[in-house]
Amino acid sequence: MRPISKEEYDLKCATRQLLELMSEKWVPGLIYTLSLGPQRPGALTRRLEGISKKMLTQTLRNLEDWGVVHRTVFEVVPPHVEYALTPLGEKMVEPIALIHGWAQENRENIAMVFTQRLASKQSAKP
Amino acid sequence: MRPISKEEYDLKCATRQLLELMSEKWVPGLIYTLSLGPQRPGALTRRLEGISKKMLTQTLRNLEDWGVVHRTVFEVVPPHVEYALTPLGEKMVEPIALIHGWAQENRENIAMVFTQRLASKQSAKP
DNA sequence: CCGTATCCTGAAGGATACTG
DNA sequence: CAGTATCCTTCAGGATACGG
């Protein structure tokens, strides 16, 4: 069986790149929300409870770099900005939905494991 | 549009749990390799170039906790251990394969973005 | 051959305060 | 309203050395 080289796994592997992007904390939430239509930052902040301005901007810039999100600025006062998925971004909705669907089907297992892990972490603390 | 609550996003969301597991550095590689059949640690180390003993064990333990991998010990000298996917683990091969397929189809975009990001990170260093 | 225990660094991400 | 700049804590993950 052929080994998977370091470079292959670290750099070339588009799969891991994609997984790393998709697992950034607010990425799935943002992509899902934007899949419902273009949104203003304020709306996104209200929709994603707990996200800070910093993380919102940072994650959106990140997604812009990936060509997944497009930013439109309306030159008015007060400022008006809108974010929307690009065509590439739209193509990313489906894989996330697949993962989401799978996670829902197996949510029992996942939930069980998660509470176990939480418990063991806490009992290891003191 | 209903907001996504903090708890919902942090804790309950099986999707993010799953994505976090799947994006741990060696998880996709291990699951893929084990999908080809049960393997001994030595074989896994050789197959996943660059993985350290520590990360191999740690990741495998992690996957065991998730009920995704099963560990069999043969009581002989020298020690003989084998790792294999559980039924739940088998069910995880498909979503990873889907992500992988999607990443391959769009590898052009991903590669382009990645090299751009590398470059910008390096130019920001000095 | 297989596993564990330490130490260390970088990066993710939260809190807070400031600008236009 | 939208965005930037700092500071700080946490933790993934690599290197290394030891044990059964």
PDB file of C-alpha atoms in Angstrom, chain A residues 14-119:
ATOM      1  CA  ALA A  14      -7.563  19.772  -1.043  1.00  0.00           C
ATOM      2  CA  THR A  15      -9.717  17.643   1.203  1.00  0.00           C
ATOM      3  CA  ARG A  16      -7.967  18.764   4.352  1.00  0.00           C
ATOM      4  CA  GLN A  17      -7.899  22.377   3.185  1.00  0.00           C
ATOM      5  CA  LEU A  18     -11.613  22.262   2.726  1.00  0.00           C
ATOM      6  CA  LEU A  19     -12.247  20.507   6.024  1.00  0.00           C
ATOM      7  CA  GLU A  20     -10.131  23.050   7.848  1.00  0.00           C
ATOM      8  CA  LEU A  21     -12.035  25.907   6.328  1.00  0.00           C
ATOM      9  CA  MET A  22     -15.383  24.280   7.025  1.00  0.00           C
ATOM     10  CA  SER A  23     -14.484  23.600  10.632  1.00  0.00           C
ATOM     11  CA  GLU A  24     -13.541  27.151  11.506  1.00  0.00           C
ATOM     12  CA  LYS A  25     -15.940  28.035  14.221  1.00  0.00           C
ATOM     13  CA  TRP A  26     -18.333  30.344  12.405  1.00  0.00           C
ATOM     14  CA  VAL A  27     -17.934  29.169   8.833  1.00  0.00           C
ATOM     15  CA  PRO A  28     -20.749  26.620   8.640  1.00  0.00           C
ATOM     16  CA  GLY A  29     -23.151  29.028  10.319  1.00  0.00           C
ATOM     17  CA  LEU A  30     -22.216  31.875   8.007  1.00  0.00           C
ATOM     18  CA  ILE A  31     -22.439  29.823   4.852  1.00  0.00           C
ATOM     19  CA  TYR A  32     -25.769  28.398   5.885  1.00  0.00           C
ATOM     20  CA  THR A  33     -27.154  31.809   6.767  1.00  0.00           C
ATOM     21  CA  LEU A  34     -25.906  33.389   3.556  1.00  0.00           C
ATOM     22  CA  SER A  35     -27.410  30.523   1.591  1.00  0.00           C
ATOM     23  CA  LEU A  36     -30.775  31.979   2.596  1.00  0.00           C
ATOM     24  CA  GLY A  37     -29.882  35.194   0.808  1.00  0.00           C
ATOM     25  CA  PRO A  38     -27.507  38.191   0.989  1.00  0.00           C
ATOM     26  CA  GLN A  39     -27.209  39.719   4.452  1.00  0.00           C
ATOM     27  CA  ARG A  40     -25.899  42.791   6.187  1.00  0.00           C
ATOM     28  CA  PRO A  41     -23.306  42.418   8.974  1.00  0.00           C
ATOM     29  CA  GLY A  42     -25.802  43.546  11.585  1.00  0.00           C
ATOM     30  CA  ALA A  43     -28.256  40.870  10.535  1.00  0.00           C
ATOM     31  CA  LEU A  44     -25.532  38.220  10.584  1.00  0.00           C
ATOM     32  CA  THR A  45     -24.501  39.290  14.076  1.00  0.00           C
ATOM     33  CA  ARG A  46     -28.051  38.993  15.317  1.00  0.00           C
ATOM     34  CA  ARG A  47     -28.545  35.672  13.603  1.00  0.00           C
ATOM     35  CA  LEU A  48     -25.345  34.066  14.875  1.00  0.00           C
ATOM     36  CA  GLU A  49     -25.766  34.553  18.583  1.00  0.00           C
ATOM     37  CA  GLY A  50     -22.441  34.933  20.336  1.00  0.00           C
ATOM     38  CA  ILE A  51     -20.272  35.979  17.413  1.00  0.00           C
ATOM     39  CA  SER A  52     -18.115  39.042  18.029  1.00  0.00           C
ATOM     40  CA  LYS A  53     -17.499  41.828  15.522  1.00  0.00           C
ATOM     41  CA  LYS A  54     -13.919  40.701  15.278  1.00  0.00           C
ATOM     42  CA  MET A  55     -14.730  37.122  14.432  1.00  0.00           C
ATOM     43  CA  LEU A  56     -17.496  38.134  12.065  1.00  0.00           C
ATOM     44  CA  THR A  57     -15.216  40.378  10.008  1.00  0.00           C
ATOM     45  CA  GLN A  58     -12.289  37.986  10.232  1.00  0.00           C
ATOM     46  CA  THR A  59     -14.282  34.982   9.074  1.00  0.00           C
ATOM     47  CA  LEU A  60     -15.957  36.933   6.284  1.00  0.00           C
ATOM     48  CA  ARG A  61     -12.573  38.205   5.027  1.00  0.00           C
ATOM     49  CA  ASN A  62     -11.360  34.650   5.123  1.00  0.00           C
ATOM     50  CA  LEU A  63     -14.302  33.456   3.072  1.00  0.00           C
ATOM     51  CA  GLU A  64     -13.728  36.344   0.670  1.00  0.00           C
ATOM     52  CA  ASP A  65     -10.135  35.167   0.185  1.00  0.00           C
ATOM     53  CA  TRP A  66     -11.469  31.752  -0.651  1.00  0.00           C
ATOM     54  CA  GLY A  67     -13.743  33.304  -3.237  1.00  0.00           C
ATOM     55  CA  VAL A  68     -16.709  31.904  -1.405  1.00  0.00           C
ATOM     56  CA  VAL A  69     -18.265  35.178  -0.323  1.00  0.00           C
ATOM     57  CA  HIS A  70     -18.646  38.516  -2.080  1.00  0.00           C
ATOM     58  CA  ARG A  71     -18.774  41.901  -0.368  1.00  0.00           C
ATOM     59  CA  THR A  72     -20.806  44.784  -1.735  1.00  0.00           C
ATOM     60  CA  VAL A  73     -20.438  48.298  -0.380  1.00  0.00           C
ATOM     61  CA  PHE A  74     -23.177  50.871  -0.909  1.00  0.00           C
ATOM     62  CA  GLU A  75     -21.715  54.364  -0.730  1.00  0.00           C
ATOM     63  CA  VAL A  76     -24.227  55.938   1.588  1.00  0.00           C
ATOM     64  CA  VAL A  77     -24.440  57.256   5.123  1.00  0.00           C
ATOM     65  CA  PRO A  78     -24.806  55.476   7.382  1.00  0.00           C
ATOM     66  CA  PRO A  79     -22.666  52.774   5.750  1.00  0.00           C
ATOM     67  CA  HIS A  80     -24.470  49.892   4.078  1.00  0.00           C
ATOM     68  CA  VAL A  81     -22.644  46.639   3.333  1.00  0.00           C
ATOM     69  CA  GLU A  82     -23.944  43.329   2.095  1.00  0.00           C
ATOM     70  CA  TYR A  83     -22.410  39.890   1.940  1.00  0.00           C
ATOM     71  CA  ALA A  84     -23.488  37.190  -0.457  1.00  0.00           C
ATOM     72  CA  LEU A  85     -22.292  33.774  -1.588  1.00  0.00           C
ATOM     73  CA  THR A  86     -20.398  33.603  -4.873  1.00  0.00           C
ATOM     74  CA  PRO A  87     -21.100  30.775  -7.316  1.00  0.00           C
ATOM     75  CA  LEU A  88     -18.241  28.830  -5.696  1.00  0.00           C
ATOM     76  CA  GLY A  89     -19.839  29.540  -2.353  1.00  0.00           C
ATOM     77  CA  GLU A  90     -23.142  28.159  -3.561  1.00  0.00           C
ATOM     78  CA  LYS A  91     -21.333  25.001  -4.525  1.00  0.00           C
ATOM     79  CA  MET A  92     -20.179  24.680  -0.943  1.00  0.00           C
ATOM     80  CA  VAL A  93     -23.667  24.661   0.493  1.00  0.00           C
ATOM     81  CA  GLU A  94     -24.327  21.133  -0.649  1.00  0.00           C
ATOM     82  CA  PRO A  95     -21.378  19.384   1.034  1.00  0.00           C
ATOM     83  CA  ILE A  96     -22.147  21.211   4.250  1.00  0.00           C
ATOM     84  CA  ALA A  97     -25.763  20.174   3.969  1.00  0.00           C
ATOM     85  CA  LEU A  98     -24.616  16.575   3.463  1.00  0.00           C
ATOM     86  CA  ILE A  99     -22.441  16.672   6.552  1.00  0.00           C
ATOM     87  CA  HIS A 100     -25.284  18.321   8.390  1.00  0.00           C
ATOM     88  CA  GLY A 101     -27.725  15.643   7.307  1.00  0.00           C
ATOM     89  CA  TRP A 102     -25.365  12.887   8.328  1.00  0.00           C
ATOM     90  CA  ALA A 103     -24.757  14.519  11.697  1.00  0.00           C
ATOM     91  CA  GLN A 104     -28.495  14.778  12.295  1.00  0.00           C
ATOM     92  CA  GLU A 105     -29.068  11.123  11.470  1.00  0.00           C
ATOM     93  CA  ASN A 106     -26.341  10.129  13.907  1.00  0.00           C
ATOM     94  CA  ARG A 107     -26.973  12.832  16.460  1.00  0.00           C
ATOM     95  CA  GLU A 108     -27.654  10.236  19.164  1.00  0.00           C
ATOM     96  CA  ASN A 109     -24.153   8.815  18.893  1.00  0.00           C
ATOM     97  CA  ILE A 110     -22.550  12.195  18.582  1.00  0.00           C
ATOM     98  CA  ALA A 111     -24.410  13.653  21.533  1.00  0.00           C
ATOM     99  CA  MET A 112     -23.562  10.639  23.686  1.00  0.00           C
ATOM    100  CA  VAL A 113     -19.913  10.799  22.841  1.00  0.00           C
ATOM    101  CA  PHE A 114     -19.817  14.510  23.406  1.00  0.00           C
ATOM    102  CA  THR A 115     -21.300  14.420  26.895  1.00  0.00           C
ATOM    103  CA  GLN A 116     -18.921  11.612  27.800  1.00  0.00           C
ATOM    104  CA  ARG A 117     -15.975  13.673  26.632  1.00  0.00           C
ATOM    105  CA  LEU A 118     -17.166  16.730  28.525  1.00  0.00           C
ATOM    106  CA  ALA A 119     -17.488  14.656  31.690  1.00  0.00           C
TER     107      ALA A 119
END
